[in-house]
PDB file of C-alpha atoms and ligand atoms in Angstrom:
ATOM      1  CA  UNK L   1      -1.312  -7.165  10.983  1.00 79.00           C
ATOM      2  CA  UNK L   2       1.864  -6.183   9.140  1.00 87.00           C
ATOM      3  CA  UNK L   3       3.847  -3.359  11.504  1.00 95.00           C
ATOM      4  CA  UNK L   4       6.734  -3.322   8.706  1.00 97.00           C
ATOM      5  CA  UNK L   5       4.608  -0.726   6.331  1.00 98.00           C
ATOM      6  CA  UNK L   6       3.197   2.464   6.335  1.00 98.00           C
ATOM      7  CA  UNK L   7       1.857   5.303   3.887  1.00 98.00           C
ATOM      8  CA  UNK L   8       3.322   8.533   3.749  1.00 99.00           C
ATOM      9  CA  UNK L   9       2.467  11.372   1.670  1.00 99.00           C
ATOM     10  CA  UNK L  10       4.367  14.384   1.075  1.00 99.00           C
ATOM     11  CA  UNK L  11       2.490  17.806   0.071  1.00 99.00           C
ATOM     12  CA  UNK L  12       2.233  20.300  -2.487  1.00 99.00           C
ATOM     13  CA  UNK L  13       3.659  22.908   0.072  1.00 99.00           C
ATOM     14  CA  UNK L  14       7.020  20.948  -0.194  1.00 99.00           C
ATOM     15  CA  UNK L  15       7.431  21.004  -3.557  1.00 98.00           C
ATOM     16  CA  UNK L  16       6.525  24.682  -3.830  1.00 98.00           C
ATOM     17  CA  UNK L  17       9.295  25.097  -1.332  1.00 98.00           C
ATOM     18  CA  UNK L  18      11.582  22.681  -2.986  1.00 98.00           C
ATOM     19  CA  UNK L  19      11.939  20.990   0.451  1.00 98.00           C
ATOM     20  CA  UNK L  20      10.942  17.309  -1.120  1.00 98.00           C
ATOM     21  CA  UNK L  21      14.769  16.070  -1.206  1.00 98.00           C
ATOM     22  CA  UNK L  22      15.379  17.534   2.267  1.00 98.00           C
ATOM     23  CA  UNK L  23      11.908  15.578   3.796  1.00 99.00           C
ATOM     24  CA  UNK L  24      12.960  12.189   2.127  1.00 98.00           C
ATOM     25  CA  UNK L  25      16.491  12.423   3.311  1.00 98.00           C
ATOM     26  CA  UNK L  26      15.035  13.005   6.862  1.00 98.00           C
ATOM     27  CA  UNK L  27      12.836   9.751   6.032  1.00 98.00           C
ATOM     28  CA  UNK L  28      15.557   7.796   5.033  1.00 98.00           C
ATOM     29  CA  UNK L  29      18.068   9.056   7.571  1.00 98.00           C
ATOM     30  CA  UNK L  30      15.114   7.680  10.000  1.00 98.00           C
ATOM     31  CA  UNK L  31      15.476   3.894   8.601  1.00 98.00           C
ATOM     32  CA  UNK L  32      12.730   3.787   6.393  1.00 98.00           C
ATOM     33  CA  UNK L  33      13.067   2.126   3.256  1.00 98.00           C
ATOM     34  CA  UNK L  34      10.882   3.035   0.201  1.00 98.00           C
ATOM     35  CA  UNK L  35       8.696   0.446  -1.001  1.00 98.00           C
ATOM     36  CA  UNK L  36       6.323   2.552  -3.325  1.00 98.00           C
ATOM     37  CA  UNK L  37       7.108   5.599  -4.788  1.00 98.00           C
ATOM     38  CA  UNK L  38       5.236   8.369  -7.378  1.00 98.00           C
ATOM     39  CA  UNK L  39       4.694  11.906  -8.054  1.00 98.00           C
ATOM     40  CA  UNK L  40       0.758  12.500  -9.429  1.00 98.00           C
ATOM     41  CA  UNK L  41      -1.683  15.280  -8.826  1.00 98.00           C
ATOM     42  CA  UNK L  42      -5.005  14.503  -7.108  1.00 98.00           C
ATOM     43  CA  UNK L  43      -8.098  16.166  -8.485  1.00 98.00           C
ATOM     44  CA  UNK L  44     -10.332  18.097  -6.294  1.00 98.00           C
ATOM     45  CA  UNK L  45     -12.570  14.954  -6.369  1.00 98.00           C
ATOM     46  CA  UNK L  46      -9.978  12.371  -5.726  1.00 98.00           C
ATOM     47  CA  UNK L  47      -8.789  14.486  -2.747  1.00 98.00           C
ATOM     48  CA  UNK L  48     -12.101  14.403  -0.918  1.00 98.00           C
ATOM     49  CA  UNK L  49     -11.930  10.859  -1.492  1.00 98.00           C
ATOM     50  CA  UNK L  50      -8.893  10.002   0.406  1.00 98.00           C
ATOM     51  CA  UNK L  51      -9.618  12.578   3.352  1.00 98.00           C
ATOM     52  CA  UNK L  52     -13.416  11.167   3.158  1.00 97.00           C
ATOM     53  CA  UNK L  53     -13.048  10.283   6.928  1.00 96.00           C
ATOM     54  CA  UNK L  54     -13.173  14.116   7.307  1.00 97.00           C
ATOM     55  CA  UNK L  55     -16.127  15.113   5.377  1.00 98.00           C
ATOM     56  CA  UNK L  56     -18.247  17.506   7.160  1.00 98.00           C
ATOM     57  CA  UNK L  57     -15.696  18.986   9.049  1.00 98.00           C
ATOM     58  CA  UNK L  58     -14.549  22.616   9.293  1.00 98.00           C
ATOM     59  CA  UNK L  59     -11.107  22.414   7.272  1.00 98.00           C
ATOM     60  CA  UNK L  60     -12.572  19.828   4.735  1.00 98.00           C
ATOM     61  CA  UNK L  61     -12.714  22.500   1.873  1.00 98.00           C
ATOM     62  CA  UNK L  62      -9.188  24.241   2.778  1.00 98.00           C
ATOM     63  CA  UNK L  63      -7.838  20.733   2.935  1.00 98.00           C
ATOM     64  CA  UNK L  64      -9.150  19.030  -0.250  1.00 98.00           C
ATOM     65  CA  UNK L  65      -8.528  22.386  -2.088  1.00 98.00           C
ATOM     66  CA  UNK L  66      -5.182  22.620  -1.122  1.00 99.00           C
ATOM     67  CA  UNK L  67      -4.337  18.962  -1.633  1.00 98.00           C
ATOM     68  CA  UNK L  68      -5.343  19.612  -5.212  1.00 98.00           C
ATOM     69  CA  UNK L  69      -3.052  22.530  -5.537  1.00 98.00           C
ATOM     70  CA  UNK L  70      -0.118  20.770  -6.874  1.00 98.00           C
ATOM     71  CA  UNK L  71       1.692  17.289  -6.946  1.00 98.00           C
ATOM     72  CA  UNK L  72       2.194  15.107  -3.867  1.00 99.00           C
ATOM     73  CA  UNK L  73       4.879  12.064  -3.406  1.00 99.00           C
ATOM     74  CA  UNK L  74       2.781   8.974  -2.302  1.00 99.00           C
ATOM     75  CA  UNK L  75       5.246   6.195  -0.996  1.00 98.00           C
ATOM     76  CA  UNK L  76       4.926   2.953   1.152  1.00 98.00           C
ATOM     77  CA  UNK L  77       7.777   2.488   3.237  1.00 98.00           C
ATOM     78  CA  UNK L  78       9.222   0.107   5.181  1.00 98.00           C
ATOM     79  CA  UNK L  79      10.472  -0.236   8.799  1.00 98.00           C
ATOM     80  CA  UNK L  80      10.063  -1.539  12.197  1.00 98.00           C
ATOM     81  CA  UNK L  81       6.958  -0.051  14.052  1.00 98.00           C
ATOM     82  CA  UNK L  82       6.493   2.006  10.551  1.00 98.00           C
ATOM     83  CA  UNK L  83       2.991   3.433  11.810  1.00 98.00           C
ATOM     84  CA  UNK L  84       4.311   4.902  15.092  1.00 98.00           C
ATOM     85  CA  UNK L  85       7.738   5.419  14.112  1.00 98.00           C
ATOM     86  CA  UNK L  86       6.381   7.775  11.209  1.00 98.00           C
ATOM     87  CA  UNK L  87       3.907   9.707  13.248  1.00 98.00           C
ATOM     88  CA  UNK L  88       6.989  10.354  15.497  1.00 98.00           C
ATOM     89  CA  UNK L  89       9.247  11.973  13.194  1.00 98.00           C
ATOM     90  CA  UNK L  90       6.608  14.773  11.173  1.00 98.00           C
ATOM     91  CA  UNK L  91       5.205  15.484  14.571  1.00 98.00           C
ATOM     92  CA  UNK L  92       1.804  17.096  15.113  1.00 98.00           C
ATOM     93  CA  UNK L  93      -0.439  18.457  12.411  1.00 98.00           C
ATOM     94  CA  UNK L  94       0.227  22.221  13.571  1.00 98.00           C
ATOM     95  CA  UNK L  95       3.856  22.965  12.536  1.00 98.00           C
ATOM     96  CA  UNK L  96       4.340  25.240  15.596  1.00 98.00           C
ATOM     97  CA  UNK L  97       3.176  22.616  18.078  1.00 98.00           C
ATOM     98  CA  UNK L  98       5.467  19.932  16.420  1.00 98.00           C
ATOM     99  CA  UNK L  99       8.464  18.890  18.615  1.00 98.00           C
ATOM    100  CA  UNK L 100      11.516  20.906  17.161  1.00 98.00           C
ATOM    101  CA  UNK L 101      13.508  18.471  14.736  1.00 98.00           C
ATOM    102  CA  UNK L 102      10.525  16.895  13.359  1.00 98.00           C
ATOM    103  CA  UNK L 103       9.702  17.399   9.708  1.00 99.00           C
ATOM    104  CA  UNK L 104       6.501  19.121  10.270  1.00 98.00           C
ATOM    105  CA  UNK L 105       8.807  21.574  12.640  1.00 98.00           C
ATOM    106  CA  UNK L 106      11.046  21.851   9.639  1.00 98.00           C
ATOM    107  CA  UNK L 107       8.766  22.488   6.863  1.00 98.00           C
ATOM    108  CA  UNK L 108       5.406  23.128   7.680  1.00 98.00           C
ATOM    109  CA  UNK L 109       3.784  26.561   7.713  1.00 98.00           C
ATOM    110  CA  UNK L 110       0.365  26.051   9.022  1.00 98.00           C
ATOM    111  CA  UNK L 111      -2.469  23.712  10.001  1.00 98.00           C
ATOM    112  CA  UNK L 112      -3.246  23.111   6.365  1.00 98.00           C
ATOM    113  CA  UNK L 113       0.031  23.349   5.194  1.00 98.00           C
ATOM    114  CA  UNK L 114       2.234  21.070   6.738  1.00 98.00           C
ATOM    115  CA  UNK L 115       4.534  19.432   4.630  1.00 98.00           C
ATOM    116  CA  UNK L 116       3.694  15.650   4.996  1.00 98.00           C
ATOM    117  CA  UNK L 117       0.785  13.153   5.672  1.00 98.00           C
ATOM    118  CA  UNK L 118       1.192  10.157   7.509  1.00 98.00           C
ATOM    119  CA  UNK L 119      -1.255   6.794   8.144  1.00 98.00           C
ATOM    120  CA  UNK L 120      -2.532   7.267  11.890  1.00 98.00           C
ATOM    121  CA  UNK L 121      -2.688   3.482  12.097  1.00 98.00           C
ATOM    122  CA  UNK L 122      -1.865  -0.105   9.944  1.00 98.00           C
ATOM    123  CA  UNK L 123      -5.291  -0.256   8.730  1.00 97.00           C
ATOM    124  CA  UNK L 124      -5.687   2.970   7.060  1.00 97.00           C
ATOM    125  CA  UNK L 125      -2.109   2.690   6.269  1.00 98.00           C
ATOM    126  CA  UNK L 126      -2.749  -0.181   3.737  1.00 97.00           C
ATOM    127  CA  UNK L 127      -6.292   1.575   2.692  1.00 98.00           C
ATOM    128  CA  UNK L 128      -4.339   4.758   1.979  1.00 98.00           C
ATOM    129  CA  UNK L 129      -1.644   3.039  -0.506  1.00 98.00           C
ATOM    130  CA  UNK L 130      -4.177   1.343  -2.211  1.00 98.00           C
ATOM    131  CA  UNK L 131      -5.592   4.418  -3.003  1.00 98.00           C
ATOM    132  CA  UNK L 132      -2.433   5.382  -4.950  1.00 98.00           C
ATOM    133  CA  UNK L 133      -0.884   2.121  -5.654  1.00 98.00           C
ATOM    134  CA  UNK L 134      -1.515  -1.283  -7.564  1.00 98.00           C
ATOM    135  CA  UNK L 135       0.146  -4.594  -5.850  1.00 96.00           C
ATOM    136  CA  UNK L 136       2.612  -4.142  -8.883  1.00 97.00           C
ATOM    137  CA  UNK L 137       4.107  -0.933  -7.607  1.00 98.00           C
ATOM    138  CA  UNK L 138       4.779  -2.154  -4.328  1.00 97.00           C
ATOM    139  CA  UNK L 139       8.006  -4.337  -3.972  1.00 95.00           C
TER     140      UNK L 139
HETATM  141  P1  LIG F   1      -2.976  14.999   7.481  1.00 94.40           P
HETATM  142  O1  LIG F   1      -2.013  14.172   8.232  1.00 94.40           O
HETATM  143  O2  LIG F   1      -2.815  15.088   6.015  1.00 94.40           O
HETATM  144  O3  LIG F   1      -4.448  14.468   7.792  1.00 94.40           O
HETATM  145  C1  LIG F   1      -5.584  15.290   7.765  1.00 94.40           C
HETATM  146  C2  LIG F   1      -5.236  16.713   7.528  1.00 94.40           C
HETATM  147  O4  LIG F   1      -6.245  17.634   7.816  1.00 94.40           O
HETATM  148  C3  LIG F   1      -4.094  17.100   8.446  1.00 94.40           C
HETATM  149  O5  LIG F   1      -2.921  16.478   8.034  1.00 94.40           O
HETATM  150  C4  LIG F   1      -4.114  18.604   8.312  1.00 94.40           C
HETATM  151  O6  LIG F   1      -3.382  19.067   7.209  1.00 94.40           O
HETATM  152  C5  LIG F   1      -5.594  18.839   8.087  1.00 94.40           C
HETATM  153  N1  LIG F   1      -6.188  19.401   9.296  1.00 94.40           N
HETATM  154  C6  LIG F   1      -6.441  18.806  10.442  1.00 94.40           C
HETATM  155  N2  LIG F   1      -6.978  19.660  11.326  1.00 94.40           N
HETATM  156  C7  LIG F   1      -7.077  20.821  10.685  1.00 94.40           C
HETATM  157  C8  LIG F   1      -7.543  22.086  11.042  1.00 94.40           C
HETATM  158  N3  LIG F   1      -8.046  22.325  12.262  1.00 94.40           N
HETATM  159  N4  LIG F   1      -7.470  23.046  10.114  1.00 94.40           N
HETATM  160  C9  LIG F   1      -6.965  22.786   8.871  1.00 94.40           C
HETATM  161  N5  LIG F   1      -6.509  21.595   8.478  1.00 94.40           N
HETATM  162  C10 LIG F   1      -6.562  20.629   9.385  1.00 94.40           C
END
């Protein structure tokens, strides 16, 4: 198992709040290096497919729908203990229990809207980027 590379996803709440420069800087300013980078929109179809592990449950629809709203950044990035390390610095899914300086903290709203995504471990890491990129994109 690689622990140099994890998935990271940035959401449309950021770039309605043109907060995307300000959440990468963070990221960089963390040690990360970007190894994978693009703007696209997911379809309400290809969102349900990349949050499929949470079919069924109660914020699936909210989720998915939201997720389709607008663009996202998808980007692989690159440093030591990327999974963990990551997960550290957007803090918990609700913004308002997020430790203060993290990026959810910073930019996040709500439950649903909260700023960034980021691979809960190496395995869906690389199962996430593959969703959005081909080996080619990936240097
Ligand atoms: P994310 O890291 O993108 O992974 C799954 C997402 O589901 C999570 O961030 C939240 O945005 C969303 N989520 C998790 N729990 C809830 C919840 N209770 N209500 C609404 N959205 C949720």
């Amino acid at each position: 198992m690689n622990t140099r590379f994890t998935f990271c996803m940035i959401k449309p709440d950021a770039f309605k709040s043109d907060t995307v420069s300000d959440i990468l800087l963070d990221i960089l300013k963390a040690g990360f290096k970007i190894r994978g980078i693009k703007i696209t929109m997911l379809t309400k179809s290809k969102a349900e497919q990349f949050y499929d592990i949470h079919q069924g449950k109660e914020f699936f629809d909210r989720l998915t729908t939201f997720m389709s709203s607008g663009p996202v950044m998808a980007m692989v990035l690159e440093r030591p203990d990327a999974v963990e390390s990551l997960r550290k610095l957007i803090g918990k899914t609700d913004p308002a229990q997020a430790d203060e300086g993290t990026i959810r903290k910073k930019f996040g709203s709500d439950t649903t809207h909260n700023a960034v995504h980021a691979a809960d471990s190496y395995e869906n890491a690389e199962r996430e980027w593959s969703f959005f990129f081909s080996k080619r994109e990936i240097y």
